[in-house]
């Protein structure tokens, strides 16, 4: 799934928060066990607490975006929605977008964007968002 240039611009305008400690480590992307995190970890804050971590991975000839909803947020909310995608800076699009309700972790679809500058973008629909550092 690809989203428009204006949508990507809105995500890239929000800086990643880098001072929050990382609490989750992904095991493997769907269909790809050999992955490596690239770039920084970003964090989405909502209602005064950390909602989720956002990371970008590479492996199996693809880029992947990953979102992990923190236990503290899951413990204090009955439901939530979240989305994650690989932001392609060369054509300013969001690729591999996946959205889920009340899910602890979300993987984007694998994207064939290794030759482009990319970053992972995660967001709450109609709410806060965060993007990892750009990797080329």
Tab-separated table of N, CA and C in Angstrom:
chain	number	residue	atom	x	y	z
A	1	UNK	N	0.853	-1.178	0.000
A	1	UNK	CA	0.000	0.000	0.000
A	1	UNK	C	0.893	1.234	0.000
A	2	UNK	N	0.591	2.202	-0.824
A	2	UNK	CA	1.350	3.444	-0.900
A	2	UNK	C	0.432	4.601	-0.550
A	3	UNK	N	0.989	5.587	0.149
A	3	UNK	CA	0.235	6.774	0.503
A	3	UNK	C	0.854	7.979	-0.180
A	4	UNK	N	0.159	9.058	-0.209
A	4	UNK	CA	0.532	10.241	-0.976
A	4	UNK	C	1.725	11.004	-0.414
A	5	UNK	N	2.243	11.888	-1.230
A	5	UNK	CA	3.358	12.748	-0.863
A	5	UNK	C	3.027	13.587	0.357
A	6	UNK	N	1.856	14.170	0.421
A	6	UNK	CA	1.460	15.011	1.558
A	6	UNK	C	1.427	14.226	2.849
A	7	UNK	N	0.974	12.986	2.793
A	7	UNK	CA	0.926	12.144	3.984
A	7	UNK	C	2.331	11.883	4.489
A	8	UNK	N	3.255	11.539	3.585
A	8	UNK	CA	4.622	11.278	3.996
A	8	UNK	C	5.256	12.537	4.581
A	9	UNK	N	5.021	13.681	3.979
A	9	UNK	CA	5.603	14.932	4.469
A	9	UNK	C	5.188	15.194	5.910
A	10	UNK	N	3.958	14.888	6.269
A	10	UNK	CA	3.483	15.082	7.636
A	10	UNK	C	4.244	14.188	8.610
A	11	UNK	N	4.551	12.964	8.226
A	11	UNK	CA	5.297	12.055	9.097
A	11	UNK	C	6.738	12.498	9.263
A	12	UNK	N	7.348	12.943	8.191
A	12	UNK	CA	8.755	13.309	8.235
A	12	UNK	C	8.980	14.611	8.985
A	13	UNK	N	7.944	15.404	9.174
A	13	UNK	CA	8.065	16.676	9.884
A	13	UNK	C	8.167	16.478	11.389
A	14	UNK	N	7.820	15.294	11.889
A	14	UNK	CA	7.861	15.016	13.316
A	14	UNK	C	9.184	14.335	13.639
A	15	UNK	N	10.032	14.939	14.488
A	15	UNK	CA	11.315	14.321	14.795
A	15	UNK	C	11.156	13.086	15.666
A	16	UNK	N	12.103	12.165	15.556
A	16	UNK	CA	12.124	10.978	16.403
A	16	UNK	C	12.606	11.375	17.791
A	17	UNK	N	12.083	10.725	18.797
A	17	UNK	CA	12.517	10.968	20.163
A	17	UNK	C	13.560	9.906	20.484
A	18	UNK	N	14.784	10.311	20.758
A	18	UNK	CA	15.860	9.350	20.926
A	18	UNK	C	16.297	9.092	22.352
A	19	UNK	N	15.790	9.795	23.340
A	19	UNK	CA	16.286	9.680	24.705
A	19	UNK	C	15.546	8.641	25.536
A	20	UNK	N	14.563	7.972	24.980
A	20	UNK	CA	13.790	6.987	25.726
A	20	UNK	C	14.443	5.623	25.545
A	21	UNK	N	14.646	4.858	26.612
A	21	UNK	CA	15.312	3.566	26.472
A	21	UNK	C	14.473	2.574	25.676
A	22	UNK	N	15.146	1.695	24.985
A	22	UNK	CA	14.483	0.675	24.177
A	22	UNK	C	14.099	-0.478	25.086
A	23	UNK	N	12.861	-1.006	24.943
A	23	UNK	CA	12.434	-2.108	25.791
A	23	UNK	C	12.046	-3.351	25.008
A	24	UNK	N	11.937	-3.261	23.691
A	24	UNK	CA	11.487	-4.417	22.926
A	24	UNK	C	12.484	-4.724	21.832
A	25	UNK	N	12.692	-5.987	21.569
A	25	UNK	CA	13.544	-6.385	20.459
A	25	UNK	C	12.781	-7.396	19.621
A	26	UNK	N	12.639	-7.087	18.367
A	26	UNK	CA	11.921	-7.968	17.458
A	26	UNK	C	12.755	-9.200	17.178
A	27	UNK	N	12.103	-10.324	16.962
A	27	UNK	CA	12.812	-11.555	16.645
A	27	UNK	C	13.046	-11.680	15.150
A	28	UNK	N	11.998	-11.626	14.358
A	28	UNK	CA	12.163	-11.747	12.914
A	28	UNK	C	10.932	-11.214	12.195
A	29	UNK	N	11.178	-10.726	10.996
A	29	UNK	CA	10.082	-10.221	10.164
A	29	UNK	C	9.313	-11.410	9.582
A	30	UNK	N	8.054	-11.216	9.246
A	30	UNK	CA	7.278	-12.313	8.652
A	30	UNK	C	7.944	-12.820	7.370
A	31	UNK	N	8.297	-14.089	7.356
A	31	UNK	CA	8.895	-14.695	6.166
A	31	UNK	C	10.375	-14.403	5.999
A	32	UNK	N	11.016	-13.774	6.997
A	32	UNK	CA	12.438	-13.441	6.897
A	32	UNK	C	13.060	-13.509	8.287
A	33	UNK	N	13.885	-14.492	8.528
A	33	UNK	CA	14.499	-14.652	9.845
A	33	UNK	C	15.795	-13.864	10.000
A	34	UNK	N	16.432	-13.509	8.909
A	34	UNK	CA	17.730	-12.843	8.969
A	34	UNK	C	17.567	-11.341	8.750
A	35	UNK	N	17.333	-10.592	9.840
A	35	UNK	CA	17.130	-9.145	9.742
A	35	UNK	C	18.101	-8.414	10.657
A	36	UNK	N	18.355	-7.153	10.328
A	36	UNK	CA	19.231	-6.295	11.107
A	36	UNK	C	18.552	-4.935	11.222
A	37	UNK	N	18.532	-4.372	12.442
A	37	UNK	CA	17.970	-3.035	12.603
A	37	UNK	C	18.894	-2.020	11.959
A	38	UNK	N	18.298	-1.069	11.234
A	38	UNK	CA	19.052	0.038	10.652
A	38	UNK	C	18.442	1.338	11.148
A	39	UNK	N	19.264	2.312	11.436
A	39	UNK	CA	18.765	3.601	11.907
A	39	UNK	C	18.399	3.562	13.379
A	40	UNK	N	17.872	4.692	13.817
A	40	UNK	CA	17.508	4.878	15.224
A	40	UNK	C	16.174	4.214	15.548
A	41	UNK	N	15.872	4.139	16.817
A	41	UNK	CA	14.550	3.732	17.285
A	41	UNK	C	13.786	5.007	17.619
A	42	UNK	N	12.568	5.119	17.111
A	42	UNK	CA	11.714	6.269	17.412
A	42	UNK	C	10.648	5.832	18.411
A	43	UNK	N	10.042	6.810	19.084
A	43	UNK	CA	9.007	6.509	20.070
A	43	UNK	C	7.807	7.413	19.866
A	44	UNK	N	6.639	6.807	19.943
A	44	UNK	CA	5.383	7.549	19.850
A	44	UNK	C	4.878	7.755	21.272
A	45	UNK	N	4.623	9.007	21.628
A	45	UNK	CA	4.062	9.322	22.940
A	45	UNK	C	2.602	9.727	22.767
A	46	UNK	N	1.761	9.265	23.692
A	46	UNK	CA	0.331	9.571	23.624
A	46	UNK	C	-0.214	9.655	25.038
A	47	UNK	N	-0.919	10.734	25.332
A	47	UNK	CA	-1.543	10.886	26.643
A	47	UNK	C	-0.540	10.876	27.788
A	48	UNK	N	0.655	11.414	27.575
A	48	UNK	CA	1.647	11.496	28.633
A	48	UNK	C	2.463	10.240	28.865
A	49	UNK	N	2.287	9.215	28.040
A	49	UNK	CA	3.087	8.012	28.215
A	49	UNK	C	3.590	7.509	26.864
A	50	UNK	N	4.599	6.659	26.915
A	50	UNK	CA	5.124	6.091	25.677
A	50	UNK	C	4.144	5.048	25.176
A	51	UNK	N	3.671	5.258	23.962
A	51	UNK	CA	2.740	4.331	23.328
A	51	UNK	C	3.493	3.187	22.669
A	52	UNK	N	4.496	3.501	21.826
A	52	UNK	CA	5.148	2.450	21.053
A	52	UNK	C	6.544	2.848	20.609
A	53	UNK	N	7.346	1.833	20.306
A	53	UNK	CA	8.649	1.988	19.657
A	53	UNK	C	8.467	1.703	18.176
A	54	UNK	N	9.233	2.408	17.343
A	54	UNK	CA	9.197	2.219	15.895
A	54	UNK	C	10.629	1.979	15.433
A	55	UNK	N	10.833	0.929	14.627
A	55	UNK	CA	12.163	0.572	14.144
A	55	UNK	C	12.101	0.212	12.661
A	56	UNK	N	13.271	0.324	11.997
A	56	UNK	CA	13.387	-0.138	10.617
A	56	UNK	C	14.433	-1.252	10.575
A	57	UNK	N	14.111	-2.281	9.798
A	57	UNK	CA	15.001	-3.424	9.637
A	57	UNK	C	15.258	-3.669	8.160
A	58	UNK	N	16.361	-4.353	7.880
A	58	UNK	CA	16.656	-4.805	6.526
A	58	UNK	C	16.979	-6.292	6.589
A	59	UNK	N	16.588	-6.995	5.542
A	59	UNK	CA	16.871	-8.430	5.461
A	59	UNK	C	16.094	-9.054	4.328
A	60	UNK	N	16.605	-10.150	3.794
A	60	UNK	CA	15.940	-10.889	2.712
A	60	UNK	C	15.670	-9.997	1.500
A	61	UNK	N	16.543	-9.027	1.252
A	61	UNK	CA	16.397	-8.157	0.089
A	61	UNK	C	15.310	-7.104	0.209
A	62	UNK	N	14.854	-6.829	1.460
A	62	UNK	CA	13.756	-5.883	1.655
A	62	UNK	C	14.013	-5.013	2.882
A	63	UNK	N	13.257	-3.929	2.980
A	63	UNK	CA	13.181	-3.116	4.189
A	63	UNK	C	11.857	-3.423	4.870
A	64	UNK	N	11.859	-3.350	6.184
A	64	UNK	CA	10.686	-3.636	7.001
A	64	UNK	C	10.551	-2.554	8.073
A	65	UNK	N	9.336	-2.147	8.375
A	65	UNK	CA	9.064	-1.263	9.508
A	65	UNK	C	8.390	-2.093	10.593
A	66	UNK	N	8.676	-1.741	11.838
A	66	UNK	CA	8.181	-2.511	12.981
A	66	UNK	C	7.695	-1.556	14.060
A	67	UNK	N	6.562	-1.865	14.661
A	67	UNK	CA	6.003	-1.070	15.755
A	67	UNK	C	5.684	-2.013	16.908
A	68	UNK	N	6.125	-1.644	18.119
A	68	UNK	CA	5.868	-2.431	19.322
A	68	UNK	C	5.170	-1.546	20.344
A	69	UNK	N	3.964	-1.918	20.741
A	69	UNK	CA	3.197	-1.154	21.737
A	69	UNK	C	3.685	-1.556	23.131
A	70	UNK	N	4.090	-0.563	23.909
A	70	UNK	CA	4.682	-0.818	25.222
A	70	UNK	C	3.664	-1.402	26.206
A	71	UNK	N	4.162	-2.262	27.096
A	71	UNK	CA	3.323	-2.941	28.085
A	71	UNK	C	2.571	-1.954	28.967
A	72	UNK	N	3.199	-0.859	29.360
A	72	UNK	CA	2.533	0.132	30.209
A	72	UNK	C	1.297	0.706	29.538
A	73	UNK	N	1.411	0.968	28.249
A	73	UNK	CA	0.264	1.496	27.511
A	73	UNK	C	-0.809	0.416	27.364
A	74	UNK	N	-0.394	-0.791	27.019
A	74	UNK	CA	-1.358	-1.894	26.870
A	74	UNK	C	-2.089	-2.159	28.177
A	75	UNK	N	-1.362	-2.014	29.301
A	75	UNK	CA	-1.965	-2.274	30.605
A	75	UNK	C	-2.953	-1.218	31.054
A	76	UNK	N	-2.837	-0.018	30.501
A	76	UNK	CA	-3.719	1.064	30.945
A	76	UNK	C	-4.781	1.456	29.911
A	77	UNK	N	-4.842	0.751	28.810
A	77	UNK	CA	-5.835	1.035	27.761
A	77	UNK	C	-6.483	-0.264	27.296
A	78	UNK	N	-7.755	-0.211	27.092
A	78	UNK	CA	-8.489	-1.401	26.644
A	78	UNK	C	-8.321	-1.652	25.155
A	79	UNK	N	-8.162	-0.574	24.383
A	79	UNK	CA	-8.034	-0.741	22.940
A	79	UNK	C	-7.166	0.376	22.369
A	80	UNK	N	-6.603	0.143	21.225
A	80	UNK	CA	-5.786	1.123	20.513
A	80	UNK	C	-5.672	0.693	19.055
A	81	UNK	N	-5.346	1.650	18.219
A	81	UNK	CA	-5.101	1.403	16.802
A	81	UNK	C	-3.708	1.921	16.488
A	82	UNK	N	-3.008	1.264	15.591
A	82	UNK	CA	-1.681	1.728	15.198
A	82	UNK	C	-1.386	1.279	13.772
A	83	UNK	N	-0.503	2.042	13.124
A	83	UNK	CA	-0.070	1.735	11.759
A	83	UNK	C	1.435	1.884	11.669
A	84	UNK	N	2.032	1.182	10.716
A	84	UNK	CA	3.465	1.260	10.481
A	84	UNK	C	3.723	1.095	8.985
A	85	UNK	N	4.770	1.774	8.475
A	85	UNK	CA	5.112	1.691	7.049
A	85	UNK	C	6.576	2.064	6.855
A	86	UNK	N	7.108	1.713	5.699
A	86	UNK	CA	8.436	2.156	5.282
A	86	UNK	C	8.231	3.422	4.457
A	87	UNK	N	8.830	4.518	4.923
A	87	UNK	CA	8.735	5.797	4.208
A	87	UNK	C	9.889	5.865	3.212
A	88	UNK	N	9.567	5.993	1.935
A	88	UNK	CA	10.562	6.085	0.863
A	88	UNK	C	10.763	7.558	0.541
A	89	UNK	N	11.930	8.088	0.901
A	89	UNK	CA	12.203	9.505	0.712
A	89	UNK	C	12.457	9.880	-0.740
A	90	UNK	N	12.753	8.907	-1.607
A	90	UNK	CA	13.025	9.238	-3.009
A	90	UNK	C	11.759	9.664	-3.743
A	91	UNK	N	10.641	9.026	-3.451
A	91	UNK	CA	9.386	9.431	-4.097
A	91	UNK	C	8.344	9.904	-3.085
A	92	UNK	N	8.776	10.058	-1.827
A	92	UNK	CA	7.935	10.588	-0.750
A	92	UNK	C	6.633	9.798	-0.588
A	93	UNK	N	6.770	8.471	-0.515
A	93	UNK	CA	5.600	7.605	-0.351
A	93	UNK	C	5.767	6.718	0.881
A	94	UNK	N	4.660	6.185	1.358
A	94	UNK	CA	4.665	5.185	2.416
A	94	UNK	C	4.377	3.837	1.778
A	95	UNK	N	5.222	2.859	2.068
A	95	UNK	CA	5.109	1.539	1.441
A	95	UNK	C	4.937	0.446	2.484
A	96	UNK	N	4.223	-0.603	2.115
A	96	UNK	CA	4.047	-1.748	2.996
A	96	UNK	C	3.194	-1.460	4.207
A	97	UNK	N	2.347	-0.454	4.138
A	97	UNK	CA	1.555	-0.011	5.300
A	97	UNK	C	0.677	-1.134	5.845
A	98	UNK	N	0.727	-1.284	7.173
A	98	UNK	CA	-0.158	-2.221	7.870
A	98	UNK	C	-0.698	-1.518	9.101
A	99	UNK	N	-1.979	-1.665	9.339
A	99	UNK	CA	-2.654	-1.100	10.512
A	99	UNK	C	-3.353	-2.230	11.258
A	100	UNK	N	-3.338	-2.147	12.569
A	100	UNK	CA	-3.965	-3.168	13.397
A	100	UNK	C	-4.618	-2.521	14.611
A	101	UNK	N	-5.588	-3.224	15.186
A	101	UNK	CA	-6.268	-2.812	16.404
A	101	UNK	C	-5.888	-3.772	17.516
A	102	UNK	N	-5.544	-3.203	18.669
A	102	UNK	CA	-5.243	-3.962	19.893
A	102	UNK	C	-4.236	-5.090	19.663
A	103	UNK	N	-3.160	-4.777	18.938
A	103	UNK	CA	-2.099	-5.732	18.666
A	103	UNK	C	-0.806	-5.224	19.288
A	104	UNK	N	-0.041	-6.116	19.910
A	104	UNK	CA	1.198	-5.737	20.588
A	104	UNK	C	2.290	-5.323	19.597
A	105	UNK	N	2.399	-6.027	18.485
A	105	UNK	CA	3.426	-5.677	17.513
A	105	UNK	C	2.862	-5.735	16.102
A	106	UNK	N	3.387	-4.854	15.257
A	106	UNK	CA	2.953	-4.797	13.858
A	106	UNK	C	4.196	-4.726	12.984
A	107	UNK	N	4.254	-5.580	11.995
A	107	UNK	CA	5.280	-5.527	10.954
A	107	UNK	C	4.646	-4.968	9.692
A	108	UNK	N	5.359	-4.082	9.008
A	108	UNK	CA	4.905	-3.662	7.677
A	108	UNK	C	5.098	-4.845	6.740
A	109	UNK	N	4.575	-4.725	5.557
A	109	UNK	CA	4.933	-5.665	4.510
A	109	UNK	C	6.380	-5.378	4.124
A	110	UNK	N	7.113	-6.364	3.667
A	110	UNK	CA	8.483	-6.136	3.196
A	110	UNK	C	8.444	-5.298	1.927
A	111	UNK	N	9.336	-4.330	1.837
A	111	UNK	CA	9.346	-3.443	0.675
A	111	UNK	C	10.677	-3.556	-0.060
A	112	UNK	N	10.635	-3.452	-1.349
A	112	UNK	CA	11.851	-3.508	-2.175
A	112	UNK	C	12.376	-2.086	-2.368
A	113	UNK	N	12.890	-1.529	-1.284
A	113	UNK	CA	13.345	-0.136	-1.278
A	113	UNK	C	14.806	-0.011	-0.849
A	114	UNK	N	15.581	-1.076	-0.981
A	114	UNK	CA	16.966	-1.047	-0.518
A	114	UNK	C	17.814	-0.006	-1.249
A	115	UNK	N	17.478	0.315	-2.473
A	115	UNK	CA	18.255	1.280	-3.251
A	115	UNK	C	17.842	2.722	-2.961
A	116	UNK	N	16.899	2.927	-2.046
A	116	UNK	CA	16.384	4.263	-1.745
A	116	UNK	C	16.711	4.663	-0.315
A	117	UNK	N	16.597	5.952	-0.030
A	117	UNK	CA	16.688	6.448	1.345
A	117	UNK	C	15.325	6.218	1.997
A	118	UNK	N	15.328	5.523	3.131
A	118	UNK	CA	14.069	5.152	3.782
A	118	UNK	C	14.145	5.389	5.280
A	119	UNK	N	12.981	5.342	5.908
A	119	UNK	CA	12.860	5.362	7.354
A	119	UNK	C	11.539	4.704	7.719
A	120	UNK	N	11.463	4.165	8.924
A	120	UNK	CA	10.211	3.585	9.394
A	120	UNK	C	9.340	4.694	9.960
A	121	UNK	N	8.047	4.609	9.692
A	121	UNK	CA	7.070	5.564	10.223
A	121	UNK	C	5.982	4.784	10.944
A	122	UNK	N	5.659	5.215	12.160
A	122	UNK	CA	4.594	4.591	12.919
A	122	UNK	C	3.651	5.662	13.418
A	123	UNK	N	2.382	5.324	13.544
A	123	UNK	CA	1.419	6.329	13.973
A	123	UNK	C	0.144	5.719	14.530
A	124	UNK	N	-0.542	6.542	15.303
A	124	UNK	CA	-1.906	6.261	15.733
A	124	UNK	C	-2.788	7.027	14.756
A	125	UNK	N	-3.750	6.368	14.082
A	125	UNK	CA	-4.599	7.104	13.144
A	125	UNK	C	-5.216	8.330	13.820
A	126	UNK	N	-5.127	9.469	13.152
A	126	UNK	CA	-5.614	10.747	13.672
A	126	UNK	C	-4.950	11.120	14.994
A	127	UNK	N	-3.713	10.661	15.200
A	127	UNK	CA	-3.016	10.948	16.448
A	127	UNK	C	-1.529	11.141	16.237
A	128	UNK	N	-0.756	10.975	17.306
A	128	UNK	CA	0.688	11.200	17.220
A	128	UNK	C	1.386	10.170	16.339
A	129	UNK	N	2.604	10.545	15.908
A	129	UNK	CA	3.387	9.690	15.023
A	129	UNK	C	4.870	9.912	15.289
A	130	UNK	N	5.690	9.009	14.768
A	130	UNK	CA	7.142	9.151	14.892
A	130	UNK	C	7.794	8.426	13.735
A	131	UNK	N	8.989	8.903	13.364
A	131	UNK	CA	9.771	8.287	12.291
A	131	UNK	C	11.196	8.054	12.777
A	132	UNK	N	11.792	6.964	12.330
A	132	UNK	CA	13.185	6.671	12.653
A	132	UNK	C	14.096	7.569	11.821
A	133	UNK	N	15.386	7.486	12.061
A	133	UNK	CA	16.335	8.241	11.241
A	133	UNK	C	16.324	7.688	9.814
A	134	UNK	N	16.694	8.566	8.879
A	134	UNK	CA	16.735	8.196	7.467
A	134	UNK	C	17.992	7.381	7.206
A	135	UNK	N	17.823	6.278	6.435
A	135	UNK	CA	18.956	5.431	6.051
A	135	UNK	C	19.027	5.339	4.532
A	136	UNK	N	20.213	5.554	3.988
A	136	UNK	CA	20.406	5.494	2.535
A	136	UNK	C	21.361	4.371	2.180
